Coordinates of C-alpha atoms and ligand atoms in Angstrom, one line a residue:
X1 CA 47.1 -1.4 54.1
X2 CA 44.9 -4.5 55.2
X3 CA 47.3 -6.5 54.5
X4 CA 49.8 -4.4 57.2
X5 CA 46.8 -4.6 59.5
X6 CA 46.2 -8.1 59.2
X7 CA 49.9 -9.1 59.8
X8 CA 49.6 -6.7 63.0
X9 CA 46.3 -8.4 63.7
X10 CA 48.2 -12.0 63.6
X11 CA 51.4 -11.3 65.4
X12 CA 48.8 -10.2 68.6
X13 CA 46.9 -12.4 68.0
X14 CA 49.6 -15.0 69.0
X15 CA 51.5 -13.2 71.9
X16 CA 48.6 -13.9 73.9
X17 CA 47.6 -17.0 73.6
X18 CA 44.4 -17.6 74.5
X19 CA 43.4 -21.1 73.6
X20 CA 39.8 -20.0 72.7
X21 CA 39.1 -16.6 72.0
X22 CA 41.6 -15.4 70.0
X23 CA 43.2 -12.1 71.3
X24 CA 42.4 -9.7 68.4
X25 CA 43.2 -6.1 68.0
X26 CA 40.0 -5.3 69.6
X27 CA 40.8 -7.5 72.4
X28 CA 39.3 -10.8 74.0
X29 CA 36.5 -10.7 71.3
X30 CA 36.2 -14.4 69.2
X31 CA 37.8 -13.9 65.8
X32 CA 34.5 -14.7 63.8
X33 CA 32.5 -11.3 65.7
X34 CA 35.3 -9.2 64.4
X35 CA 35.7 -10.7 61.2
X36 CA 31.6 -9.9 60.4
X37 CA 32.3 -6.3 62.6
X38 CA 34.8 -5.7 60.0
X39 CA 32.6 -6.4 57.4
X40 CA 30.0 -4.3 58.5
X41 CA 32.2 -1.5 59.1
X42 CA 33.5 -1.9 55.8
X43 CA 30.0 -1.7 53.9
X44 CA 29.0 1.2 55.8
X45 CA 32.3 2.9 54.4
X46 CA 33.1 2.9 50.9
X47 CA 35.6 4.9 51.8
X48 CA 37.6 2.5 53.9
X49 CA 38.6 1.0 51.1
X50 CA 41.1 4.0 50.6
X51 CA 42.6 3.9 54.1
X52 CA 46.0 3.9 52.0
X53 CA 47.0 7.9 53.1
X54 CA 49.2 10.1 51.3
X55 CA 51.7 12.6 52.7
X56 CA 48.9 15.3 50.7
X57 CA 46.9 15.3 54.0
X58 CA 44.7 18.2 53.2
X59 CA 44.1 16.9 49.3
X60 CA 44.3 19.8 47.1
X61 CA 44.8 22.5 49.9
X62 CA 48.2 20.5 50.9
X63 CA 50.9 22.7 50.9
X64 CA 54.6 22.5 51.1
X65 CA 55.6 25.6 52.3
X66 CA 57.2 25.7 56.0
X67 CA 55.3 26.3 58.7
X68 CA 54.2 29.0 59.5
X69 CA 53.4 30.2 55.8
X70 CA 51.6 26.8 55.1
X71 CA 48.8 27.5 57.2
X72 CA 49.0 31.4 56.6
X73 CA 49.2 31.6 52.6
X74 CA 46.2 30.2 50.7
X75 CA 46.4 26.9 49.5
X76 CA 47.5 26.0 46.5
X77 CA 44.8 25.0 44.6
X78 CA 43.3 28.4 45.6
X79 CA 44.4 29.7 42.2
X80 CA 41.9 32.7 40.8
X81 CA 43.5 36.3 42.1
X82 CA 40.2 37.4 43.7
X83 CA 40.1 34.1 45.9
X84 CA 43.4 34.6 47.2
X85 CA 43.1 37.7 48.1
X86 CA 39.9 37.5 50.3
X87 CA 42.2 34.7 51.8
X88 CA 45.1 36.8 52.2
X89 CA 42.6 39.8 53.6
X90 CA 41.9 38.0 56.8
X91 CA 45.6 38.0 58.2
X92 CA 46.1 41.1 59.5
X93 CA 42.3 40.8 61.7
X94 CA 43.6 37.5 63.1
X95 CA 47.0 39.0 63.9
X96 CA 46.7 42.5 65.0
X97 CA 46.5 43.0 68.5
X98 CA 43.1 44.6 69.3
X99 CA 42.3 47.7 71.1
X100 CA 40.2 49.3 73.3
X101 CA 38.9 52.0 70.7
X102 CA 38.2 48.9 68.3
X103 CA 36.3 47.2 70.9
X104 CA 38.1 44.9 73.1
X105 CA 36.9 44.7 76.5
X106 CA 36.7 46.0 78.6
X107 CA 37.4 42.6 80.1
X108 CA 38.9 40.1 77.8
X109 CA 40.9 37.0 77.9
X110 CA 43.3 37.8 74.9
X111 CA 43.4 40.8 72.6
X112 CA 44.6 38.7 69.0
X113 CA 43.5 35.5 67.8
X114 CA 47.0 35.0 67.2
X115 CA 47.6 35.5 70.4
X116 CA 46.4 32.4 71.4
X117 CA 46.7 30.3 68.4
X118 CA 50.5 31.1 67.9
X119 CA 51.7 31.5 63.9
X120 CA 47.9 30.0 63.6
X121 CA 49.5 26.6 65.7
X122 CA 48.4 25.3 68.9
X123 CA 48.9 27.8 72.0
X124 CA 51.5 26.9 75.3
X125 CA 49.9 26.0 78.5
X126 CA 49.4 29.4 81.0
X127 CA 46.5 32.1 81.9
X128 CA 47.1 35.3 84.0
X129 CA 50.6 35.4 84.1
X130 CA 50.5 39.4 84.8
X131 CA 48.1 42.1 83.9
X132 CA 50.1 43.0 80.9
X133 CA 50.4 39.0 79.1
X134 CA 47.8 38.3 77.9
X135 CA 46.3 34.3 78.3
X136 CA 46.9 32.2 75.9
X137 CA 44.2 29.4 77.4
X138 CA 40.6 29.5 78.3
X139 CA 39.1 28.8 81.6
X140 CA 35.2 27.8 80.8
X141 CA 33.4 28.5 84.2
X142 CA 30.1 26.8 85.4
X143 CA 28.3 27.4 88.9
X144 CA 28.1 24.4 90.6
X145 CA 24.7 22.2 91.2
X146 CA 23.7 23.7 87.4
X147 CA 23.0 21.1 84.5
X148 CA 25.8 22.0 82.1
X149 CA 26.3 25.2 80.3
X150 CA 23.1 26.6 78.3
X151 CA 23.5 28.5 75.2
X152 CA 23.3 31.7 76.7
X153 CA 26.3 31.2 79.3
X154 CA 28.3 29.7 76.7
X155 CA 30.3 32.6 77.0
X156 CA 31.0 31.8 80.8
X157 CA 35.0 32.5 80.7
X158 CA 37.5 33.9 82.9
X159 CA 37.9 36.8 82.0
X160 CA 41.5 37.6 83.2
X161 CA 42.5 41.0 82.0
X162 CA 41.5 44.5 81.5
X163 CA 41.9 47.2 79.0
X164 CA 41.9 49.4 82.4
X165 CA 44.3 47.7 84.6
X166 CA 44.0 44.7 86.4
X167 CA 40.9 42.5 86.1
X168 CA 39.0 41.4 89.2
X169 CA 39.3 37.4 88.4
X170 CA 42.5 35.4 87.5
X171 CA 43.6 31.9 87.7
X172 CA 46.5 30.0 88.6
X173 CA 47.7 26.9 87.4
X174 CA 48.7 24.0 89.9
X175 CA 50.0 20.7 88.3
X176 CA 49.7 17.3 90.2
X177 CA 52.0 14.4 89.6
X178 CA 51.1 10.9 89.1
X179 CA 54.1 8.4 88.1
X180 CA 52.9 4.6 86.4
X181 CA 54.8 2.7 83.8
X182 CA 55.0 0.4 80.9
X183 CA 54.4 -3.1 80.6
X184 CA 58.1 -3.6 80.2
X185 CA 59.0 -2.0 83.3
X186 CA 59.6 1.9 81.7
X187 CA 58.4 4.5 84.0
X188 CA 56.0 7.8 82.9
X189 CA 55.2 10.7 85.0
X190 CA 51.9 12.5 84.1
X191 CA 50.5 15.6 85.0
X192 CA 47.1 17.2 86.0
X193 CA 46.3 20.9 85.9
X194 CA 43.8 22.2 89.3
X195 CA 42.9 25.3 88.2
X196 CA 43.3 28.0 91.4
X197 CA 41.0 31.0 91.2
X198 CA 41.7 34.6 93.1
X199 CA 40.0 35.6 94.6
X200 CA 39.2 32.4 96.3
X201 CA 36.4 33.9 98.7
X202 CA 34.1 35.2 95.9
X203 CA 31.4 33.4 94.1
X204 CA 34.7 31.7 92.6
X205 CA 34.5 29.1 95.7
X206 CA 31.0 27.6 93.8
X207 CA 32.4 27.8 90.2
X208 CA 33.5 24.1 88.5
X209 CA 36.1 25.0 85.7
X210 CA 37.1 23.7 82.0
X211 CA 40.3 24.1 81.2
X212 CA 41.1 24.8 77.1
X213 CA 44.3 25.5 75.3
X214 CA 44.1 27.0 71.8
X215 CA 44.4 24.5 69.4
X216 CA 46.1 24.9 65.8
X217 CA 44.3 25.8 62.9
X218 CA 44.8 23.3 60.5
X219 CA 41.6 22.4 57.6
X220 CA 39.0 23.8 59.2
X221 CA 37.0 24.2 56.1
X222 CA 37.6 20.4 54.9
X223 CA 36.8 19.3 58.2
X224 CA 33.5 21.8 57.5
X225 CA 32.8 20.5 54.2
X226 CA 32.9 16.8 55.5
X227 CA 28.7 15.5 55.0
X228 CA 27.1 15.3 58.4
X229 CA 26.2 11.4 56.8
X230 CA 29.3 10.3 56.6
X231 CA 30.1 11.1 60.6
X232 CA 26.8 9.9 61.5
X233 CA 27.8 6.2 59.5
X234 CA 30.9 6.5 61.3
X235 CA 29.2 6.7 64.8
X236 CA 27.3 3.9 63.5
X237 CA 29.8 1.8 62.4
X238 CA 32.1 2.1 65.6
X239 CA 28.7 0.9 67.5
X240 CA 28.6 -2.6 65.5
X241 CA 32.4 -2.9 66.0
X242 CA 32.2 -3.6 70.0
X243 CA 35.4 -2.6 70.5
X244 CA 34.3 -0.1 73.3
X245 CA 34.3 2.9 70.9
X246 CA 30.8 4.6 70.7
X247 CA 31.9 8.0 69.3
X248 CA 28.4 10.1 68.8
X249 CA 27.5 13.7 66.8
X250 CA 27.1 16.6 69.1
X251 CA 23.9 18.6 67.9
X252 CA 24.4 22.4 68.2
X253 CA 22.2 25.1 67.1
X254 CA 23.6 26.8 63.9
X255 CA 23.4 30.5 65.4
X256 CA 22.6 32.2 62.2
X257 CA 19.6 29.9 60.7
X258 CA 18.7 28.1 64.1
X259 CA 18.7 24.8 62.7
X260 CA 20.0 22.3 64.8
X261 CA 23.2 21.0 63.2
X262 CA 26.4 18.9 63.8
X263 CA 29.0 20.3 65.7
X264 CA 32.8 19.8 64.5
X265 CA 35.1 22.8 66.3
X266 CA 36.0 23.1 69.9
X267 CA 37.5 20.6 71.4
X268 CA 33.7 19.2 72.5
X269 CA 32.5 20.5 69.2
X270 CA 30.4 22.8 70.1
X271 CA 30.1 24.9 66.9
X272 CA 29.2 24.1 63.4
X273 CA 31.2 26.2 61.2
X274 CA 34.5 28.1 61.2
X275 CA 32.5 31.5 60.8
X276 CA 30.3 30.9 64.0
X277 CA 33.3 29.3 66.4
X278 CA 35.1 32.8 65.0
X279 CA 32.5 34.7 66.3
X280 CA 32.0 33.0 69.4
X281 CA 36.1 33.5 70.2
X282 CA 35.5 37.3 69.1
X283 CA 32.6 38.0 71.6
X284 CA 33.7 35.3 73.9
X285 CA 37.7 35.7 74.4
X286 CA 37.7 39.3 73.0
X287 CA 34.7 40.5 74.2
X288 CA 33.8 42.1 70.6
X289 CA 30.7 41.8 69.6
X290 CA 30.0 40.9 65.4
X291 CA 27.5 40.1 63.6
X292 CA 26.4 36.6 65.2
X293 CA 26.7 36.8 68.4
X294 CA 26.2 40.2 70.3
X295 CA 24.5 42.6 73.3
X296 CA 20.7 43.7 72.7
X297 CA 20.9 47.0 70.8
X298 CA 24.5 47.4 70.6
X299 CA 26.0 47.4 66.8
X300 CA 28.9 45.5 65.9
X301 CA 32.3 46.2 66.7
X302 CA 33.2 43.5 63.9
X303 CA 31.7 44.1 61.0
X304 CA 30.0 41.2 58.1
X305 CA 32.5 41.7 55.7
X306 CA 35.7 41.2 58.8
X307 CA 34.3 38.2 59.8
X308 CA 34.0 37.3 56.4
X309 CA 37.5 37.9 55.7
X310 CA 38.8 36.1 59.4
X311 CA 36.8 33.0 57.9
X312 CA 37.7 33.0 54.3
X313 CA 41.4 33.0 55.8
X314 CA 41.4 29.8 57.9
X315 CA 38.7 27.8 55.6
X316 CA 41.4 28.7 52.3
X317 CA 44.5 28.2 54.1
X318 CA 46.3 25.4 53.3
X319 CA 47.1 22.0 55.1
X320 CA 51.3 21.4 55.2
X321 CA 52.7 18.2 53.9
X322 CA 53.3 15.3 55.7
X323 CA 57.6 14.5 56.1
X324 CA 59.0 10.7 55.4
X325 CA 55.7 9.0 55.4
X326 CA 57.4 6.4 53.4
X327 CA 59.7 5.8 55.7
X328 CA 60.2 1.9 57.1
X329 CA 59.9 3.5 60.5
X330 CA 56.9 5.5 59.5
X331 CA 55.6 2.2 57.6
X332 CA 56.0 0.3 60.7
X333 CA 54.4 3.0 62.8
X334 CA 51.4 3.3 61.0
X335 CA 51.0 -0.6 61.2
X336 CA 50.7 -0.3 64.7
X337 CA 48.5 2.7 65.1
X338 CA 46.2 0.6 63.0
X339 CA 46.6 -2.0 64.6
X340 CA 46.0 -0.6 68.5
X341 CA 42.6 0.8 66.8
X342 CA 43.8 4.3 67.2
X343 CA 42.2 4.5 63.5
X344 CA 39.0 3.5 64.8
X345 CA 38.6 7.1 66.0
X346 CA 41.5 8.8 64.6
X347 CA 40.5 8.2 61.0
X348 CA 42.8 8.3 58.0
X349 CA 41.0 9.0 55.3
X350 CA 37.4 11.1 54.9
X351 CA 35.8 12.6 52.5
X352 CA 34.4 16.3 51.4
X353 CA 31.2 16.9 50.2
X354 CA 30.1 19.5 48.0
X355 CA 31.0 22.9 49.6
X356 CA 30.1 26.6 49.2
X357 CA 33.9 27.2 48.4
X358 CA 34.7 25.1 45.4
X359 CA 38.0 24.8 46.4
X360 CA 36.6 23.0 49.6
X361 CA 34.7 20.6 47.4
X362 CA 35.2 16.8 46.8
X363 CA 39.1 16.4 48.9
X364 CA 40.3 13.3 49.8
X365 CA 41.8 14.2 53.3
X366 CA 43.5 12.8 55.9
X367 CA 42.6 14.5 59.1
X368 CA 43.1 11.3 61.7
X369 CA 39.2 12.4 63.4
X370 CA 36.0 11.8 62.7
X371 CA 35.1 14.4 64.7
X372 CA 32.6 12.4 66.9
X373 CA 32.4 12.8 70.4
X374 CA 33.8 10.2 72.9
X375 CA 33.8 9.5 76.4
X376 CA 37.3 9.2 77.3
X377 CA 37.1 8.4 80.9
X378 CA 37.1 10.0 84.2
X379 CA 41.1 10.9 83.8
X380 CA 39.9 13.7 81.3
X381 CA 36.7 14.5 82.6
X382 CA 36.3 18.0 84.2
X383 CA 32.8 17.9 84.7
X384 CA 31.4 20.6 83.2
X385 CA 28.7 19.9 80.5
X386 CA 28.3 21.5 77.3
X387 CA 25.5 21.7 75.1
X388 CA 25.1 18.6 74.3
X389 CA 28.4 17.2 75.5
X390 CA 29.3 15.6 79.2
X391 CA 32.1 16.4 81.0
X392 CA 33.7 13.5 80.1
X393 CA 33.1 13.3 76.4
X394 CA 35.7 14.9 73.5
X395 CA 36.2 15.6 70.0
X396 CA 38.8 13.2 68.4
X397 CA 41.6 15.5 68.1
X398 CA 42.7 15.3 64.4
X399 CA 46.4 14.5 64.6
X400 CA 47.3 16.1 60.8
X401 CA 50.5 18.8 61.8
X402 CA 51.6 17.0 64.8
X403 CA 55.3 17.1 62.9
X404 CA 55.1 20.9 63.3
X405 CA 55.5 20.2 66.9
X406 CA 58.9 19.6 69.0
X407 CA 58.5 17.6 72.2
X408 CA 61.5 19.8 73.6
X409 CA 59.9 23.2 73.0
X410 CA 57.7 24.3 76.4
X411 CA 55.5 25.3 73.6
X412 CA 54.0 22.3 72.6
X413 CA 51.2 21.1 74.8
X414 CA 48.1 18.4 73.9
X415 CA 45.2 17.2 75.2
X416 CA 42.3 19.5 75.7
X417 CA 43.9 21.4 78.4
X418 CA 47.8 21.4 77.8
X419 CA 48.1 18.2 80.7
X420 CA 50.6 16.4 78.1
X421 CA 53.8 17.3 77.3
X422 CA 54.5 15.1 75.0
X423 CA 52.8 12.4 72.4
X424 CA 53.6 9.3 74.7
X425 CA 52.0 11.1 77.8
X426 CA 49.0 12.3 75.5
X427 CA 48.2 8.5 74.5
X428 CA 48.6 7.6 78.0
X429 CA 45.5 9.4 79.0
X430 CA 43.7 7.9 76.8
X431 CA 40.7 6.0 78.9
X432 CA 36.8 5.5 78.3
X433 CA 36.2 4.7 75.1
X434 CA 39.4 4.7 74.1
X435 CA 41.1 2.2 77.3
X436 CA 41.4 -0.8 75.1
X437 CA 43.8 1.1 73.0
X438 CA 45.8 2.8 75.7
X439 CA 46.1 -0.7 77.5
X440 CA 47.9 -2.3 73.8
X441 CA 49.9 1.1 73.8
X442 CA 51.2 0.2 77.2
X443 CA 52.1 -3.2 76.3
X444 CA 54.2 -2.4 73.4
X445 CA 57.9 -2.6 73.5
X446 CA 60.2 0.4 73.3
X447 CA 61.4 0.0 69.8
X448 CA 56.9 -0.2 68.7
X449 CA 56.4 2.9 71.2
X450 CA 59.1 4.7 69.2
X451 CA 57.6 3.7 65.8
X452 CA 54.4 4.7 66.8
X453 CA 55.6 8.3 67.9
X454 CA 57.8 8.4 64.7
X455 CA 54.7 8.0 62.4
X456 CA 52.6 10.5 64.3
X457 CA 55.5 12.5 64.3
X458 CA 55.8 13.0 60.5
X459 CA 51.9 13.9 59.9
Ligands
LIG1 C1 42.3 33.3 74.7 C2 42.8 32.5 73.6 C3 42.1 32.5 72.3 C4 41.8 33.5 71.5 C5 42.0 35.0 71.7 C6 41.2 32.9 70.3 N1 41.1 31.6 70.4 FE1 40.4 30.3 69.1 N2 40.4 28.8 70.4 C7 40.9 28.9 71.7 C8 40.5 27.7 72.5 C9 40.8 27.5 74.0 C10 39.8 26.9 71.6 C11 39.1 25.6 72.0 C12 37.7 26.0 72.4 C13 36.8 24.9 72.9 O1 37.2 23.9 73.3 O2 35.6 25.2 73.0 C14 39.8 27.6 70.3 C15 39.2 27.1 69.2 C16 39.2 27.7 67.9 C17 38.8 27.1 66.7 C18 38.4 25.6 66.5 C19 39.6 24.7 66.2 C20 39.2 23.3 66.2 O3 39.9 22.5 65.5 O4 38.3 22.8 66.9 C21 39.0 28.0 65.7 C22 38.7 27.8 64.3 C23 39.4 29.2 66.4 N3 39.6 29.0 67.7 C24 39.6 30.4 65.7 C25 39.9 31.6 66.4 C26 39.8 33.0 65.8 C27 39.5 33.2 64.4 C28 40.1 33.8 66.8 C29 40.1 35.4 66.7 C30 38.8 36.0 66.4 C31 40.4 33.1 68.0 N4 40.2 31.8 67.7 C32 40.7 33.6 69.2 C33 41.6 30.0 72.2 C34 41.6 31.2 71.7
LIG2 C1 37.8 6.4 71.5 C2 38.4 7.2 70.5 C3 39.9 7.3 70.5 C4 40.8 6.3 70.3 C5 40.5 4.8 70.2 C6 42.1 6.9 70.3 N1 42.0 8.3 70.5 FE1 43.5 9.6 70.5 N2 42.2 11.1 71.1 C7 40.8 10.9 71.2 C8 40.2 12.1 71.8 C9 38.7 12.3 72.1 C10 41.3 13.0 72.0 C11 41.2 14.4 72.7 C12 41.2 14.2 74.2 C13 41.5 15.4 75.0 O1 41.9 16.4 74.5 O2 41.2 15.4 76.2 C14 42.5 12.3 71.5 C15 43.8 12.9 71.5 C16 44.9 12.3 71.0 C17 46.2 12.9 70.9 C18 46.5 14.3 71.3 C19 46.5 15.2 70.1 C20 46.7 16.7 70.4 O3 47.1 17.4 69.5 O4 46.5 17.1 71.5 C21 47.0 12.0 70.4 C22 48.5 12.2 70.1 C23 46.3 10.8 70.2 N3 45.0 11.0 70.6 C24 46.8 9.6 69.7 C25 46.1 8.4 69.7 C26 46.7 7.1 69.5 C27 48.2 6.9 69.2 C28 45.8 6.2 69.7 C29 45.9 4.6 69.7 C30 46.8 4.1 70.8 C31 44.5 6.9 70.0 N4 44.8 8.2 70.1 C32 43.3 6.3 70.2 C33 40.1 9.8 70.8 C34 40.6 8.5 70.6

């Protein structure tokens, strides 16, 4: 692998040309700095020696069944009967559709949590389409002139429908359209989503939104069992690169000890553990109070041991396969995504730690995140702080089961709030942190851009 990224690093490093500073894959930085950056970077991660990825993305948990069952059935190395079977007992809570009697409501955004996370993939782009559909995105609403969201209003949502009839808030989606192209003359058209509350004339008028599709469940617990270290010595490691990317933890209050803790889910990773952002979307998108997070005197609709089974179910599942990583297309894609320093955040390889599920313990994974926080730029920015996280700042999205996604479906969606429709656009909006990279995207030619999307396309 260094070798591919040194070749990468040489053939850039000529097409410029700059007499002096050579033009390096972190841009106009002299070739000495990045050599000793690279040095650093590479002492402060053993584990970058191992950048070398396999199609087993998820380590043990891989599995090769198709999609859906791969993220559905326990992974494979989930092997005594009793393990499995807590595993298999969270399916029907995530996919039966909720009902008043149980709970739900009375207002409430979606009444499954495969609802929104479709076959436990990513959800498609649309809130409020009638009283009787539910959403399948989140509108996170903050009133204007306020610092950020506090713990308490965390569960600030639109709350769009009603288990009696219609609700008295919904949204509407508006999409602007911005055109730009590629170095070599290739046109793009982008989108942005306004969001367009009803009624308008209400406190709505003062109300700044955050716009969320679901994303897919893929790893959760490996990307749990990850050591807090290791993402702090990455955020330390990107610092003394200077290549512009300063990804940082987000610090979150563990709801059941109270200890502040690292925050890895949500797309501005604001909670800790699978079991807590499983409550949150219970109380917060359901409206169903559980264990963690409910009313003062009220009991729980969802009980210890069906939260314990909702959790057990994502953190055993299993990770699918990577397709035709050995590819020469693949090959050559990879090459590149190294070398635009896509890697930098989206990294290849990490490491578990030990875990409370042995299963979960000691995985070599491949998750393409290191599930820092970066400031991407005011083109992503919605302005609305949380916890510890600007308006402007993100989770690397970990890119593992982007090939269960088909550009041509209306169903797949990325970015935070479903903007991009397809991989290309989604790289394109990359800015902040992350602009040197977008600008080399930009300047490849059609055949890299293709080789590029071809890689991602098979993890
Ligand atoms: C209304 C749609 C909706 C429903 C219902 C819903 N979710 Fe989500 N889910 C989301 C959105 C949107 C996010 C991203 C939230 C954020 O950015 O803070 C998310 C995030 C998550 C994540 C974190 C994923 C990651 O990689 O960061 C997990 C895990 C999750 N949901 C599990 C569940 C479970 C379990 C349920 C049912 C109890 C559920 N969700 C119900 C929309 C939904
Ligand atoms: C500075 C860190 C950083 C760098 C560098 C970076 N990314 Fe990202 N990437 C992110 C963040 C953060 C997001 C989530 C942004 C959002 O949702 O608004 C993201 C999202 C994505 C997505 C969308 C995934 C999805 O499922 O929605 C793709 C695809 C992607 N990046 C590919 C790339 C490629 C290819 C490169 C190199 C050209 C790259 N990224 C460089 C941080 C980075």
């Amino acid at each position: 692998m260094l070798r591919e990224q040194s070749r990468h690093f040489d053939r850039r490093s000529s097409f410029r040309g700059h007499p002096q500073k050579v033009v390096s894959r972190w841009g106009r930085v002299p070739i000495k700095t990045v050599l000793a950056a690279l040095a650093t970077y590479a002492t402060l991660l053993p584990q970058n020696a191992h950048s070398e990825t396999s199609a087993r993305l998820g380590g043990d948990l891989t599995s090769d069944l198709p999609f859906p069952l791969a993220l559905q059935v326990a992974a494979p190395n989930v092997t005594a009967p009793e393990r499995r079977e807590l595993q298999a007992s969270g399916f029907a809570p995530f996919h039966r559709l909720r009902t008043q009697e149980e709970g739900l409501g009375p207002l409430f955004v979606n009444n499954s949590c495969g609802g929104c996370h479709v076959n436990n993939g990513r959800g498609p782009a649309n809130v409020s389409r009638s009283p009787a559909l539910p959403s399948q995105m989140v509108v996170k609403l903050r009133i204007r002139g306020r610092r950020g969201l506090s713990a308490s209003e965390m569960g600030s949502q639109l709350l769009d429908h009603s288990t009696q009839g219609s609700a008295p808030l919904s949204a509407r989606l508006s999409w602007a359209l911005t055109e730009g192209q590629y170095h070599d003359g290739t046109r793009y058209q982008l989108r942005t989503p306004k969001v367009i509350l009803h009624p308008k004339n209400s406190s709505a008028g003062r109300v700044a939104t955050s716009l969320r599709m679901a994303p897919p469940i893929i790893g959760p617990g490996l990307l749990e069992a990850v050591p807090w270290t290791t993402l702090f010595k990455l955020s330390f490691a990107q610092d003394a690169l200077k290549d512009g990317v300063t990804g940082r933890l987000n610090w979150v209050k563990d709801a059941r000890s109270g200890a502040l803790t690292v925050g890895r889910f949500g797309f501005k990773a604001t909670h800790p553990t699978v079991e807590q952002q499983t409550a949150a979307a219970l109380y917060t998108d359901m409206r169903m109070t559980n264990p963690i997070f409910h009313d003062e005197n009220l009991t729980a609709e969802v009980s210890e041991s069906e939260l314990s089974a909702l959790t057990m179910y994502q953190r055993l599942g299993g990770v699918p396969a990577a397709h035709s990583q050995s590819s020469p297309r693949a090959a050559a894609g990879k090459g590149i995504f190294f070398s635009l320093g896509c890697e930098l955040c989206h990294r290849s390889t990490l490491f578990t730690g030990k875990h409370k599920d042995p299963e979960l313990t000691h995985q070599t994974i491949h998750p393409y995140s290191d599930l820092l926080i970066h400031n991407m730029g005011p083109g992503l920015a919605d302005g609305v702080q949380e916890l510890g996280a600007t308006g402007a700042e993100w989770k690397t999205t970990p890119l593992w089961g982007l090939h269960l996604l088909d550009d041509r479906s209306k169903a797949s969606v990325y970015l935070h709030d479903g903007r991009a429709r397809t991989i290309e656009e989604a790289i394109l909006w990359h800015g902040g942190e992350a602009a040197r990279a977008q600008h080399r995207f930009t300047r490849l030619s059609k055949r890299e851009r293709a080789d590029l999307i071809h890689f991602l396309r098979s993890l």
